[in-house]
Coordinates of C-alpha atoms in Angstrom, one line a residue:
X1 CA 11.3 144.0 110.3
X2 CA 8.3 141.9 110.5
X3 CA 7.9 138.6 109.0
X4 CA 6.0 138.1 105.7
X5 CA 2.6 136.3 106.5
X6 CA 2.8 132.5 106.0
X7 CA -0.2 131.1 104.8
X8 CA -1.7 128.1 102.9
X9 CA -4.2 127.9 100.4
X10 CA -6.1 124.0 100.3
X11 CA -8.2 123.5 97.4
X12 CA -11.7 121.9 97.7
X13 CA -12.9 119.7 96.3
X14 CA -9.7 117.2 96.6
X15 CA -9.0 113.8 97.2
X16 CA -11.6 110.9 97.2
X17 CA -14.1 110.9 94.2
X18 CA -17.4 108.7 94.0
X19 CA -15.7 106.1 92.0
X20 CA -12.4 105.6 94.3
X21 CA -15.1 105.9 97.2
X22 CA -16.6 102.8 95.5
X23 CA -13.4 100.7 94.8
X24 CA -11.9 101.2 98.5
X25 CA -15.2 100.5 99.9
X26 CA -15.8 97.1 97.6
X27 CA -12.5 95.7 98.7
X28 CA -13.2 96.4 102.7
X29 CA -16.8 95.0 102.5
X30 CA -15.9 91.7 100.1
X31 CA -13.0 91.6 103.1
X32 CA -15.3 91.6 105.9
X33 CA -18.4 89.4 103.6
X34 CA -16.0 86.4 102.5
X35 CA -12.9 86.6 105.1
X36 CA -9.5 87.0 103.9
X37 CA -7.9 86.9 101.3
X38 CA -9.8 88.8 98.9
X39 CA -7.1 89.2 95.7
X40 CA -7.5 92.5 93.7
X41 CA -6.1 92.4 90.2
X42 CA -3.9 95.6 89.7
X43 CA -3.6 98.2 92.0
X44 CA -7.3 99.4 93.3
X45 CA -6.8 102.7 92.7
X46 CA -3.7 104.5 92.0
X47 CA -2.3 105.4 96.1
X48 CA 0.1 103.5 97.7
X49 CA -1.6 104.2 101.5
X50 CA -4.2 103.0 100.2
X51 CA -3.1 99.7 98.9
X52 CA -0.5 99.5 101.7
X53 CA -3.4 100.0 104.3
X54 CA -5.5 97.0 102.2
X55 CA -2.8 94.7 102.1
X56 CA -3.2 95.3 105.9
X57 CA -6.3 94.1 106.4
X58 CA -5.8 90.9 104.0
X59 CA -5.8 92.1 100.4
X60 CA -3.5 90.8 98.1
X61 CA -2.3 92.6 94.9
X62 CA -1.9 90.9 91.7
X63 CA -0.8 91.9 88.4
X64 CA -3.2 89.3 85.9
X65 CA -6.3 86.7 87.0
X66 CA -3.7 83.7 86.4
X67 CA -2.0 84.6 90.2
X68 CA -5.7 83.9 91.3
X69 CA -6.1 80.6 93.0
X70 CA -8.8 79.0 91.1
X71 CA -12.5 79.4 93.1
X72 CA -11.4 82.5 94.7
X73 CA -12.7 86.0 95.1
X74 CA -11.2 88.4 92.7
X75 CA -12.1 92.7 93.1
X76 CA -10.9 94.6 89.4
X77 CA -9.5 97.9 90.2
X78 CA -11.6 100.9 89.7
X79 CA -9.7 101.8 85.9
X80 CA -12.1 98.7 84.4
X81 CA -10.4 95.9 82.5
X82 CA -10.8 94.7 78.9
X83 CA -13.6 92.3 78.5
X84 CA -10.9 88.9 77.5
X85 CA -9.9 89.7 81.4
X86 CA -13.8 88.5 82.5
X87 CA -13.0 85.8 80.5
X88 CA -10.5 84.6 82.1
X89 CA -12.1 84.7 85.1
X90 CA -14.7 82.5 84.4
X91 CA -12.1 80.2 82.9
X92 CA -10.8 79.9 86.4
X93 CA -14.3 80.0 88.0
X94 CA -13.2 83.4 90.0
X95 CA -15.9 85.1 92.0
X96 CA -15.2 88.5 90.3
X97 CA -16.9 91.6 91.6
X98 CA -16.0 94.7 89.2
X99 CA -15.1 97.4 90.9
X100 CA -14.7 99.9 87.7
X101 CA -15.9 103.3 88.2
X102 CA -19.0 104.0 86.5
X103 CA -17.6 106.8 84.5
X104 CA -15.3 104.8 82.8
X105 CA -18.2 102.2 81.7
X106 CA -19.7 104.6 80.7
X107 CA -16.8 105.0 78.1
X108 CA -16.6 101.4 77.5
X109 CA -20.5 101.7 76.4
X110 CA -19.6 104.5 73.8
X111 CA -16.7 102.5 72.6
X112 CA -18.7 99.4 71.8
X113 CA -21.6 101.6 70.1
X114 CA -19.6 103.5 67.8
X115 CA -17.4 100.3 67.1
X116 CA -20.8 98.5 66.2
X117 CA -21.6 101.2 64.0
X118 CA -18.4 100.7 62.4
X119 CA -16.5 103.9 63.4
X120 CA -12.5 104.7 63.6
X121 CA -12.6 105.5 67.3
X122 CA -9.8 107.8 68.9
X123 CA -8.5 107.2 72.0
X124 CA -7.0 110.5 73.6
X125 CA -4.9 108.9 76.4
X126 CA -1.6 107.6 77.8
X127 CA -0.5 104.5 76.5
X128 CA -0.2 101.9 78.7
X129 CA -2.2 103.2 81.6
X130 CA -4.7 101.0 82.8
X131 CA -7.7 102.6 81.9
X132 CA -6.3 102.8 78.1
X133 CA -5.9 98.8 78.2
X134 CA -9.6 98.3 79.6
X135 CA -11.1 100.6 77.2
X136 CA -9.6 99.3 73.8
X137 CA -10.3 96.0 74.9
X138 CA -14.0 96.7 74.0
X139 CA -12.8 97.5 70.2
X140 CA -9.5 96.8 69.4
X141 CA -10.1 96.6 65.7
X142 CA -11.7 99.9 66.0
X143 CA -9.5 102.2 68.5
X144 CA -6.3 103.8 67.7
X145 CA -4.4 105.6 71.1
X146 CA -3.8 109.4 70.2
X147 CA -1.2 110.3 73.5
X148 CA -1.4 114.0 73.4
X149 CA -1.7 116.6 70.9
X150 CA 1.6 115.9 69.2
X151 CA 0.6 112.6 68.2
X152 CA -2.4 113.4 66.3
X153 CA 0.2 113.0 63.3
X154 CA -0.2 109.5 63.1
X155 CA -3.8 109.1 63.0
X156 CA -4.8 107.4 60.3
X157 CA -8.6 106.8 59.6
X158 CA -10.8 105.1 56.9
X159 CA -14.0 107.4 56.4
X160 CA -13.1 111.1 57.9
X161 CA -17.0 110.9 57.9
X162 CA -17.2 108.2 60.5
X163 CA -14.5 109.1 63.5
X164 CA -15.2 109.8 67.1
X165 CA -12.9 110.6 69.5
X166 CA -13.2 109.5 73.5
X167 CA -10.8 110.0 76.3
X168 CA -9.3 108.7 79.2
X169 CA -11.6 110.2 82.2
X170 CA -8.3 111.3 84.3
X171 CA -6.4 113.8 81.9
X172 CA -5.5 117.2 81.9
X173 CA -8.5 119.1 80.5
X174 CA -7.0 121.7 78.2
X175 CA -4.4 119.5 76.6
X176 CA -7.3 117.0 75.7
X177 CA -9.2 119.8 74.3
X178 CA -5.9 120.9 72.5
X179 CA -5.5 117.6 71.1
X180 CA -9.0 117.4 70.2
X181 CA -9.0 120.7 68.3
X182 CA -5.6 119.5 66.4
X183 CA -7.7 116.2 65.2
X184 CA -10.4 118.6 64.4
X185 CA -7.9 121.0 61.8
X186 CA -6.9 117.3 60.3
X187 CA -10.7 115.7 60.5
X188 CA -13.0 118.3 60.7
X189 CA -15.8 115.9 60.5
X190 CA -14.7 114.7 63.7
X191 CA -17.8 113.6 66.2
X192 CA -17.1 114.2 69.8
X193 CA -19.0 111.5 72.5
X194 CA -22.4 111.9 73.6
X195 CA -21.1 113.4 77.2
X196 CA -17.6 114.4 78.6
X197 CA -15.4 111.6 79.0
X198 CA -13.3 113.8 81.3
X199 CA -14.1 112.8 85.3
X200 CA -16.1 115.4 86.8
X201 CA -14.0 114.6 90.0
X202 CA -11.0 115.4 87.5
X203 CA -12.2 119.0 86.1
X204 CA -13.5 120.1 89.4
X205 CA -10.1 119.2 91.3
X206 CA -8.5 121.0 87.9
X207 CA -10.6 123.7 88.3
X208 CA -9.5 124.9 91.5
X209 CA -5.6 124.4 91.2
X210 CA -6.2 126.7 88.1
X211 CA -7.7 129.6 90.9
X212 CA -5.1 129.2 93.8
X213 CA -2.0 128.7 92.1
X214 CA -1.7 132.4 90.5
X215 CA -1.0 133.1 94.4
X216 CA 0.8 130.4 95.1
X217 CA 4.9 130.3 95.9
X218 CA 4.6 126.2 95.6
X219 CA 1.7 123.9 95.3
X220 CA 2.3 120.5 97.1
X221 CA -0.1 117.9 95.5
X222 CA -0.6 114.7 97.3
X223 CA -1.1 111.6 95.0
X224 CA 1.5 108.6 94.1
X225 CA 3.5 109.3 91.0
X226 CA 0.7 106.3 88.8
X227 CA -1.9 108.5 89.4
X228 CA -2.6 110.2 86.2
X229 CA -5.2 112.5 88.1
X230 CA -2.3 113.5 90.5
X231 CA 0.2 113.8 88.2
X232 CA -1.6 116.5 85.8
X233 CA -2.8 118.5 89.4
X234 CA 0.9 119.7 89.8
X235 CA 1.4 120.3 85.7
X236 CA -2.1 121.8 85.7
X237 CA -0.4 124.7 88.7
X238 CA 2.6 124.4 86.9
X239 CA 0.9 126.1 83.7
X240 CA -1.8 128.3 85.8
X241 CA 1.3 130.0 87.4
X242 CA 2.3 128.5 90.7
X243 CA 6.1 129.5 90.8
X244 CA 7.1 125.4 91.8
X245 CA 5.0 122.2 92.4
X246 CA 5.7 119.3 93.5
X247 CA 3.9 115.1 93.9
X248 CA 4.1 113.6 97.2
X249 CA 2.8 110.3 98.9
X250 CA 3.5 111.5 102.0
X251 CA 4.1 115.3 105.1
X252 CA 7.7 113.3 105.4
X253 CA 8.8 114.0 101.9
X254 CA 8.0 117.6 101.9
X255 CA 11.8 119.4 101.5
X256 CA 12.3 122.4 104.0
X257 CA 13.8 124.0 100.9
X258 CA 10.6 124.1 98.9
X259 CA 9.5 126.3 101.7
X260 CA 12.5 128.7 101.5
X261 CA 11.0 132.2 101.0
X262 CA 7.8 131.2 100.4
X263 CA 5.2 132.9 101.9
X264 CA 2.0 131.2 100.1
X265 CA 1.4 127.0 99.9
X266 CA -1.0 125.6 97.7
X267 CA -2.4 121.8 98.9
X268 CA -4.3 120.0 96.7
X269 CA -4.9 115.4 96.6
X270 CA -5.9 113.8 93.8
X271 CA -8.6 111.6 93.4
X272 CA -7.4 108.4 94.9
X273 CA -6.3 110.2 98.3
X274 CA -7.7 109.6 102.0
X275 CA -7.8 113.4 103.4
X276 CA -6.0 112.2 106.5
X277 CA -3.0 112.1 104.3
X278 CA -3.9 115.9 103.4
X279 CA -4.0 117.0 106.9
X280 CA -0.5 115.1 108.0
X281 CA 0.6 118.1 105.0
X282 CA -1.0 120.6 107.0
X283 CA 0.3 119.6 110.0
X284 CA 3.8 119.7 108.8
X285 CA 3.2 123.0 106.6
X286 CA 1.8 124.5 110.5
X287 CA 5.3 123.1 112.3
X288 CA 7.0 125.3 109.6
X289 CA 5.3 128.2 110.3
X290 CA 2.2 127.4 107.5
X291 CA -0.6 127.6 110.5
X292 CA -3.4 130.1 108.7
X293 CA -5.3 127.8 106.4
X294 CA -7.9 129.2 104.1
X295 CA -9.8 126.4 102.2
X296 CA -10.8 127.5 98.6
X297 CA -14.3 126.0 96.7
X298 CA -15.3 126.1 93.5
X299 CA -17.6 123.5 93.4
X300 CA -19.6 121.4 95.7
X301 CA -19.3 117.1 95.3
X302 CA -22.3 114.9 96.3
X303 CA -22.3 112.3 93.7
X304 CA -22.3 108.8 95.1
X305 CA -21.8 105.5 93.7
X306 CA -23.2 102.0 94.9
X307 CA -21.7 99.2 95.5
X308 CA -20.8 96.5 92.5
X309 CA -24.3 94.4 92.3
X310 CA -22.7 91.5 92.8
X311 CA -20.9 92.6 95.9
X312 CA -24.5 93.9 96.8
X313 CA -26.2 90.3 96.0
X314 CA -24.4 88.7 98.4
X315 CA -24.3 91.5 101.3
X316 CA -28.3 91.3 100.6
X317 CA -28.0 87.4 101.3
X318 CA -26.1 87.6 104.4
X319 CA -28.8 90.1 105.9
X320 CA -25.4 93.0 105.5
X321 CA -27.1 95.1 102.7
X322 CA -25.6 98.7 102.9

């Protein structure tokens, strides 16, 4: 009796997105423009290799601008921070370069315009992320958090007439749209933002689980377990109808027993991932008889992001302008 074909199925597009791109490459340049240490409040973006392989090179992680020895250069992550934390910054006379992805100013913006118009704004997000924190920061009088579709009970506005809802850029696309269309049966006057909040980077890597994991005995997602993006990948293959799925930093913490009978692999990273931690999976998937990889598209990435200007400014000064 022959044995069953082993194969793999490796999405595309997956891992790095223009604004992770950005953030990694704001805190290597401000490394090699002003020397070690460069501190970067919160977690750059959402991968321990990646912060791991920062600390490295002379990075140091901190939770809040107060563990930031006054004078010193200060990168925010790329989930953008309230505006009290650029405050605090210049209270301590911090050389902040703000590494927020562009995407999620872009929310910001909308957040302060509707507050200044005087709207109830809803927040469609997970409380507590970081993301969440920077973006009611712009309103907080304004914004209320609605985390999911079954808390849309609790909204409570002033005007049905004047509510707008935004989201989080890195959440799972249908349940946002399923919470949006429960605050739409409750406020049916309910004005959606200008433009998707929802991270292209984040549909498109979406997208793609959704075709693959029909096929697919297991889907292994690489991404750390804070990485919203990550997280929703392997719920997002879960509900398309890969059979198991499974979050992992790492090829070592793939289980032989995942394998067990399988005879397709799905291979996805979020958005925060280097690929070279994608093809250590592949590796390990070949050494267990995974070898025939077939890469699946649906889309095509070539956005790109510049620098932070101020980052730029002084690059441009020291004759290092990328």
């Amino acid at each position: 009796m022959t044995e069953p074909r082993k194969r793999v199925l490796l999405a595309k597009p997956r891992g790095y997105c223009a604004g992770v791109d950005r953030a990694v490459q704001t805190v290597e340049e401000a490394l090699k423009l002003y020397g070690a240490p460069v501190y970067v409040r919160k977690q750059i973006v959402h991968n321990k290799h990646v912060v791991s392989t920062l600390e490295a090179r002379g990075a140091i992680f901190v939770e809040e601008n107060f563990e930031v020895p006054e004078g010193s250069t200060v990168v925010f992550s790329a989930h953008g921070v309230a505006p009290e934390v650029h405050d605090q910054a210049r209270e301590r006379n911090l050389k902040a370069i703000d590494a927020t992805c562009p995407l999620v100013t872009k929310v910001h913006h909308e957040a302060k315009r509707f507050a200044a118009a005087d709207y109830d704004i809803l927040l469609i997000g997970h409380e507590g992320h970081e993301e969440v924190i920077g973006t009611a920061g712009e309103a907080p009088e304004h914004i209320q958090l609605v985390d999911g579709p079954d808390d849309v009970d609790n909204v409570v506005v002033r005007d049905p007439a004047k509510v707008v809802w935004l989201s989080q850029t890195t959440l799972s696309v249908d349940e946002t749209m399923e919470t949006v269309a429960r605050l739409k049966t409750r406020l049916p006057l309910l004005q959606s933002p200008p433009s998707d909040d929802i991270c292209y980077a984040t549909s498109n890597r979406q997208h793609v689980i959704k075709e693959i994991a029909p096929e697919c005995d297991v889907v292994i997602v690489v991404g750390s377990t804070n990485s919203s993006n990550s997280v929703r990948l392997v719920e997002v293959a879960l509900g398309a109808g890969a059979r198991a799925g499974h979050l992992v930093d790492y090829a070592s913490e793939i289980q032989d027993e995942w394998l067990a009978g399988a005879t397709t692999v799905g291979v996805s990273s979020g958005a925060s991932v280097p690929d070279e931690l994608v093809m250590e999976v592949l590796a390990r998937l070949a050494e267990r008889g995974f070898g025939e990889v077939t890469e699946f598209t649906t889309a095509e990435e070539r956005l790109t992001f510049s620098l932070p200007q101020e980052l730029r400014r002084d690059m441009k000064a020291a004759g290092k302008a990328s």
